[in-house]
XYZ file of C-alpha atoms in Angstrom:
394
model
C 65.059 113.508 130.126
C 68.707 113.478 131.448
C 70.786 116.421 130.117
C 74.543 116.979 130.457
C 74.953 120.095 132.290
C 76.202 122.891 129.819
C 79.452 122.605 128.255
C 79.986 119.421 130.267
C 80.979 115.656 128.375
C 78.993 114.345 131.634
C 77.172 111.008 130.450
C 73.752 111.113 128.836
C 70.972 108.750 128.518
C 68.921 110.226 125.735
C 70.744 111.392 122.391
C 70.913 114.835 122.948
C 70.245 117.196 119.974
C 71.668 120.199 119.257
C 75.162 118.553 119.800
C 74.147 115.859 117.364
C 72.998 118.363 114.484
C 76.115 120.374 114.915
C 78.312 117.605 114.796
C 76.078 116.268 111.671
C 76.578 119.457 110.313
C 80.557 119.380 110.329
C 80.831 116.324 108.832
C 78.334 116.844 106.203
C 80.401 119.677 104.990
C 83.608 118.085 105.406
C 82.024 115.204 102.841
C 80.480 117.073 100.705
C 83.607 119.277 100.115
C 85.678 116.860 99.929
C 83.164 114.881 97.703
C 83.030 118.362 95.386
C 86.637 119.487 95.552
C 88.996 116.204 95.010
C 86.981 115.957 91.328
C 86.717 119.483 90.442
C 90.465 120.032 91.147
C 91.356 117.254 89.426
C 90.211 117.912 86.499
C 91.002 121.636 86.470
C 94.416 120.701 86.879
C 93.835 117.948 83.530
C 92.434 121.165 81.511
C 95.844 123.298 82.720
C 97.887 120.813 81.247
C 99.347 119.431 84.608
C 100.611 115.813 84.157
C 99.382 113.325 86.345
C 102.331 112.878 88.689
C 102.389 115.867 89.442
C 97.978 115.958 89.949
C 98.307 112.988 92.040
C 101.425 114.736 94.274
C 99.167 117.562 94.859
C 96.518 115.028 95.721
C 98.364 113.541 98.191
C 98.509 116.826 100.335
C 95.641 116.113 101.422
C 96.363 113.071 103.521
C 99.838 114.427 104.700
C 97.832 117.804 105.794
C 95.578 115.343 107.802
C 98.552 113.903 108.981
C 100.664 116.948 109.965
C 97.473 118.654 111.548
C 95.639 115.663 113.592
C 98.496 115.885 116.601
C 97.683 119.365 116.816
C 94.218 119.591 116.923
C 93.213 118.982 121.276
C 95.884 120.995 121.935
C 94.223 123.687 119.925
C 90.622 123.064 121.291
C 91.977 123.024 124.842
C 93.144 126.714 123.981
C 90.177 127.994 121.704
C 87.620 125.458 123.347
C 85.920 123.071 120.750
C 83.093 125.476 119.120
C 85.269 128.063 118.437
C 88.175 126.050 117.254
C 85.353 124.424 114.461
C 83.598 128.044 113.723
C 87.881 129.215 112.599
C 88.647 125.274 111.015
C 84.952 126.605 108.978
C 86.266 129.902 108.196
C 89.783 128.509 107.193
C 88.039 125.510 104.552
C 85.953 128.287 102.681
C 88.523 130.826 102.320
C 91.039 128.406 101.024
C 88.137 126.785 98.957
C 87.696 129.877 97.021
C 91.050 130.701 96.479
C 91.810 127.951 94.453
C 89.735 129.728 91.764
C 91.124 132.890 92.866
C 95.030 131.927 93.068
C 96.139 130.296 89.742
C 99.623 129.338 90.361
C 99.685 125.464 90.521
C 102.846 126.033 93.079
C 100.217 128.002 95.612
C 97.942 125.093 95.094
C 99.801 123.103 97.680
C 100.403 125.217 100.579
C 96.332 125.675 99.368
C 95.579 122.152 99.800
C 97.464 122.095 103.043
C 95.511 125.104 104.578
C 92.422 123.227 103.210
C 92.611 119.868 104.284
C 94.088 120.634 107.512
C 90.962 122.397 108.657
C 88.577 120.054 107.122
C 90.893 117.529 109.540
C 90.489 119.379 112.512
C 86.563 119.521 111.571
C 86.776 115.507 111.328
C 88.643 114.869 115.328
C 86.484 117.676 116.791
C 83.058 116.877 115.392
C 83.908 112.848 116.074
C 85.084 114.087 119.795
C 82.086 116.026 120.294
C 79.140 113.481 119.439
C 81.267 110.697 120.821
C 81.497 112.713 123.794
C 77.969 113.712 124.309
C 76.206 110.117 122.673
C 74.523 107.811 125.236
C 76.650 105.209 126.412
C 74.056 102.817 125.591
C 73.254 104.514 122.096
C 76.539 105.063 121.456
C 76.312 102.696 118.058
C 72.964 104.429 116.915
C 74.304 107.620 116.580
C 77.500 107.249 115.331
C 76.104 105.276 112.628
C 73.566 108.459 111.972
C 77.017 110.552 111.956
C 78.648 107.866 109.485
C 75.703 107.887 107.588
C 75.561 111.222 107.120
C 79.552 111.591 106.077
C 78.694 108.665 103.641
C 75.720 110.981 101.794
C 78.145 114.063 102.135
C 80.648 112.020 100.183
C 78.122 110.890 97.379
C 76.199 114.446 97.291
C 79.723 116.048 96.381
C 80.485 114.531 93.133
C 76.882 114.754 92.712
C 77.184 118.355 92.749
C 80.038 118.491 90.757
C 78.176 116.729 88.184
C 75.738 119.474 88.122
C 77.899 122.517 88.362
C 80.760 121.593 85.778
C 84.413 122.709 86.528
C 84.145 126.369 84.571
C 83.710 129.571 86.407
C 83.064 130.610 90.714
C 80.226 128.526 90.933
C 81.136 125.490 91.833
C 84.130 126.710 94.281
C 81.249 129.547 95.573
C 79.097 126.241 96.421
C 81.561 124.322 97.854
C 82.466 127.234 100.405
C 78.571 128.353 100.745
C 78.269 124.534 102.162
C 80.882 124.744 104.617
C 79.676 128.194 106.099
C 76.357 126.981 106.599
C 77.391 124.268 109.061
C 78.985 127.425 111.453
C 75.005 128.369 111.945
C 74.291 125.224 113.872
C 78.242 124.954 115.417
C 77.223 128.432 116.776
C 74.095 127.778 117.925
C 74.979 124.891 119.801
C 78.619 126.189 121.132
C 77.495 126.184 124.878
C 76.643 122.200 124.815
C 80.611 121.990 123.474
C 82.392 119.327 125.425
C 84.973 121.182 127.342
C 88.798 120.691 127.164
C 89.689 121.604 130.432
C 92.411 119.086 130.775
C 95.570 118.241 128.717
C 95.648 115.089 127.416
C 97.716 112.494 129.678
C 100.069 110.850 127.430
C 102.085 112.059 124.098
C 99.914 112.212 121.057
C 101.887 108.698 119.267
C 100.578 106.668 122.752
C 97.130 107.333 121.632
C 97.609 105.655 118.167
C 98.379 102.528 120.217
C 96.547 102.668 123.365
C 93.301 101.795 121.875
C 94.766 99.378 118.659
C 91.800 97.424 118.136
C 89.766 101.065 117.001
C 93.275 102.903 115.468
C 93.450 99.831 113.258
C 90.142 99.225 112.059
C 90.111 102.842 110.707
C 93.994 102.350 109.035
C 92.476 99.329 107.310
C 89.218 101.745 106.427
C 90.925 104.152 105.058
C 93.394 101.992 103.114
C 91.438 99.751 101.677
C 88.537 102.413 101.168
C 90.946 105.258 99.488
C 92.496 102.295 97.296
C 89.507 100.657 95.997
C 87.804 103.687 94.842
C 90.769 105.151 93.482
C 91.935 101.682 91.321
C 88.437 99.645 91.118
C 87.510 101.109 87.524
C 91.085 100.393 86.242
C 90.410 96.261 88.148
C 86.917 96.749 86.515
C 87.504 97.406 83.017
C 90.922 94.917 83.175
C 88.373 92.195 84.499
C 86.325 92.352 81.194
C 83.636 94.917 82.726
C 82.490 98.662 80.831
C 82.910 101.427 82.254
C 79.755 102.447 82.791
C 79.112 99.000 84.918
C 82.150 99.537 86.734
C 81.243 102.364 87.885
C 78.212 100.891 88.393
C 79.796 98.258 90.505
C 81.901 101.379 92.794
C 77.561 103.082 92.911
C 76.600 99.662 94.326
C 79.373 99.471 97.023
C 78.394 103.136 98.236
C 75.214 102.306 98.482
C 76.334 99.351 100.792
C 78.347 102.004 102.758
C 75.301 103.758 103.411
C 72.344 101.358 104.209
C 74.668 99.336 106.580
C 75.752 102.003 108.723
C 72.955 102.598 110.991
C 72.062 98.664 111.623
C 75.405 97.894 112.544
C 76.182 100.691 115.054
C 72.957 99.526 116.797
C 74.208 95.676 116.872
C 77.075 97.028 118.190
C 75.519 98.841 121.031
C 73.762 95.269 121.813
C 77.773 93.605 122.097
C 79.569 93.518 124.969
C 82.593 93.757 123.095
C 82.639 95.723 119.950
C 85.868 94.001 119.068
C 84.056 90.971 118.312
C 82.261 92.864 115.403
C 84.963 94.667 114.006
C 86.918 91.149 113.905
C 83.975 89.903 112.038
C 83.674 92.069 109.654
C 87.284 91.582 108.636
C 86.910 88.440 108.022
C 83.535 88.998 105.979
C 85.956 91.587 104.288
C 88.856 88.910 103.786
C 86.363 86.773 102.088
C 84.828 89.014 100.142
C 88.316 90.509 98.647
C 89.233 86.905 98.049
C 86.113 86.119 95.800
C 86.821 89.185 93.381
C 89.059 87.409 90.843
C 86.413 84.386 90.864
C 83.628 86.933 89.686
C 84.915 88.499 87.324
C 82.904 87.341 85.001
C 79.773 87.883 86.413
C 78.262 91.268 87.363
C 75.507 90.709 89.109
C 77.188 87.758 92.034
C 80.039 91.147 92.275
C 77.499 93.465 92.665
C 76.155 91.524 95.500
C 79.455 90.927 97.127
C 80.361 94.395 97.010
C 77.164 95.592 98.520
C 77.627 93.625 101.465
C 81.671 94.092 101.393
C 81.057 98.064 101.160
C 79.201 97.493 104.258
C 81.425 95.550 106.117
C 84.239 98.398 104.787
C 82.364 101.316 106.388
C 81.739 99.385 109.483
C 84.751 99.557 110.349
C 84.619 103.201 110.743
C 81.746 103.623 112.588
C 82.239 100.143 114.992
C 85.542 101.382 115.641
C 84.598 105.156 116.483
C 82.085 103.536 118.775
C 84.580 101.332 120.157
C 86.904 104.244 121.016
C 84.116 106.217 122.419
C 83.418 103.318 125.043
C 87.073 103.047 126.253
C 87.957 106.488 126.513
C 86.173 110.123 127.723
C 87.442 113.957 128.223
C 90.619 115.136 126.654
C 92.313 111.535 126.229
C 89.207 110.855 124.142
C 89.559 114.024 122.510
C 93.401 112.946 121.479
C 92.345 109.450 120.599
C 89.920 110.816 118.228
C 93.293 112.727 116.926
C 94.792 109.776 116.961
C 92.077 107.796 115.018
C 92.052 110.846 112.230
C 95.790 110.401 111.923
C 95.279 106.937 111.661
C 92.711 106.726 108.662
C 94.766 109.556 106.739
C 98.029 107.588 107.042
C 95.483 104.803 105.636
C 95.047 106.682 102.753
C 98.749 107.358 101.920
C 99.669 103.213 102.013
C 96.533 102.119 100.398
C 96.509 103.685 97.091
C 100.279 102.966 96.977
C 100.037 99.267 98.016
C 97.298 98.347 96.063
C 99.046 100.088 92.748
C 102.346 98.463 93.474
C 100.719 94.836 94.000
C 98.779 95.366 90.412
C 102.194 96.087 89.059
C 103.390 92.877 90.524
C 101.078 90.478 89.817
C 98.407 91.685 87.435
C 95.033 92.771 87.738
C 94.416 89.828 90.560
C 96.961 91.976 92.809
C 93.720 94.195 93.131
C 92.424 91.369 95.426
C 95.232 90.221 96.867
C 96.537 93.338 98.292
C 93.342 94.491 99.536
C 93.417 90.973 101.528
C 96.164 91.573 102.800
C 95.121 94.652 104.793
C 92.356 92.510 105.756
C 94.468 89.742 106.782
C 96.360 91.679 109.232
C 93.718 92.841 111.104
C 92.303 89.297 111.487
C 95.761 88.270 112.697
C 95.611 91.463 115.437
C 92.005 90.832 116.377
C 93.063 87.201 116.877
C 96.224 88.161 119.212
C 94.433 90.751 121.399
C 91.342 88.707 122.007
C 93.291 85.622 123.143
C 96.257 87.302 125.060
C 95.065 91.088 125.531
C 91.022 90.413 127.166
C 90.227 93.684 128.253
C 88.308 95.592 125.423
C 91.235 97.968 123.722
């Protein structure tokens, strides 16, 4: 069995273990937190008598802390070296996790959310970096869709959680940071089969977002349209003539989608000689799919099935374009472009949210759709132009 020699990104034929489980392990805290926390802070904030402006300003944080900290992050790691750089971003996430119990000024729950969020974000680029780093060229798909996956269940297993454990008392802020420690114990274990960052990367951090488009994209449209449908679907849902209960129903049918997809399309992509030609596909499947919303609304079941393939399609994205990235680049430019990609998908989740609410202000509850295709639309139109005048795979 070919090995990478320790501490090495050398290429690999055989998925190699340990680096996979630690990298697993990041990301499955980083979704279950995240999962746990947005809900649970939400709604403490709803019980302090916050008004929702001001709850959904805090929210944001979250993706301007992913924004502020993403250009940061190699240069860190190439200091600190990957492992140890994760073991602090760990350390960091459960502190601040508990001290939003601890600290009850709503003012101290920004800098809070900042401190949070910016080390779950340096968790995302370095665990990505690492398994992209280490994954078999020709496996590359496989096991980034075990890693996407994985992140999927961490996101579903957090409100899960918070389901079970309430929003009164330490216990669900003391289970929240008891998850994140636990994924040091394989981060440590496997610190010596760290990719290392012996390099700086070439190029400034902004050449990144654009040197790879085709991946940078996909993950702006992910996190967009992802971020804005599951934030404004039950408000389309229950406008379109639907319960509650079955639109959330509907939003349980798309994760599920998100999930079972993830693994069979990473391995058709490892089967394509260019992944571009997948990620342009499922766009358009995505186009389509937004498209037919206002024609269903009034029947559950032809939606349901929609969104289970659409969901699909949606998380694709992420994991096709990961892969995608992983292919073109390696060492510390692959470290930045994973940045870069983070960056991306949290500037995704700023616009989305906004978009989509301003186009349902617009033009009613079919602006839902609309918008949503929109996003859609424009990756279709850059797929189009860099397949026809830009060949080489980027």
């Amino acid at each position: 069995m070919a090995q990478p020699p320790s501490g090495t990104s050398a290429p690999v034929e055989d998925i190699h273990w340990p680096s996979l489980i630690a990298a697993v392990a990041a990301i499955s805290a980083v979704g279950i937190a995240i999962g746990l926390g947005l809900p649970l802070l939400s709604i403490i904030m709803e019980k302090r008598g916050i008004s929702s402006t001001m709850i959904g300003l805090n929210s944001a944080m979250a993706g301007l802390a992913s924004m502020a900290v993403a250009p940061f992050t190699t240069k860190i790691a190439h200091r600190c070296g990957v492992a140890n750089t994760m073991l602090w971003a760990v350390f960091f996430a459960a502190v601040s996790a508990l001290g939003f119990y601890y600290i009850e000024n709503f003012l101290m729950w920004f800098p809070l959310r900042v401190v949070f969020h910016g080390a779950i974000t340096v968790l995302f680029v370095l665990s990505e970096f690492w398994i992209n780093a280490t994954a078999p060229p020709r496996r590359r798909g496989l096991v980034l869709g075990i890693y996407g996956t994985v992140l999927s269940l961490g996101f579903a297993t957090g409100p899960l959680l918070f389901s079970i454990l309430g929003s009164d008392g330490i216990l669900p802020f003391a289970v929240g940071a008891g998850v994140i420690l636990l994924a040091a114990i394989p981060i440590f274990l496997a610190r010596n089969e760290s990719p290392d960052l012996d390099e700086k990367p070439e190029l400034h951090f902004m050449r990144y977002v654009f040197l790879v488009p085709t991946a940078t994209a996909a993950v702006f449209i992910f996190g967009a349209v992802e971020s804005g449908g599951l934030s404004l679907f039950p408000i389309f849902g229950t406008r379109a003539g639907f319960t509650e209960s079955q639109a959330a129903l509907l939003l349980t049918v798309m994760g599920i989608g998100n999930v079972i997809f993830q693994i069979p399309l990473g391995m058709l992509s490892d089967r394509m000689r260019d992944r571009r030609n997948l990620l342009a596909l499922m766009t358009v499947i995505g186009l389509i799919g937004a498209l037919c919303l206002p024609l269903l609304q009034g029947n559950w079941w032809l939606m349901a099935v929609v969104l289970l393939f659409w969901g699909g399609c949606v998380s694709g994205l992420y994991t096709v374009g990961l892969s995608h990235l992983g292919s073109r680049l390696t060492g510390a430019d692959l470290a930045a472009a994973n940045a870069a990609f983070i960056f991306s998908y949290a500037v995704g989740t700023v616009a989305g949210p906004q978009a989509i609410g301003a186009a349902m202000d617009v033009m009613g509850n079919d602006g839902f759709a609309w918008s949503i295709a929109g996003f859609f639309g424009l990756y279709v139109v850059l797929s189009v132009v860099r397949l026809v005048f830009n060949p080489k795979r980027t």
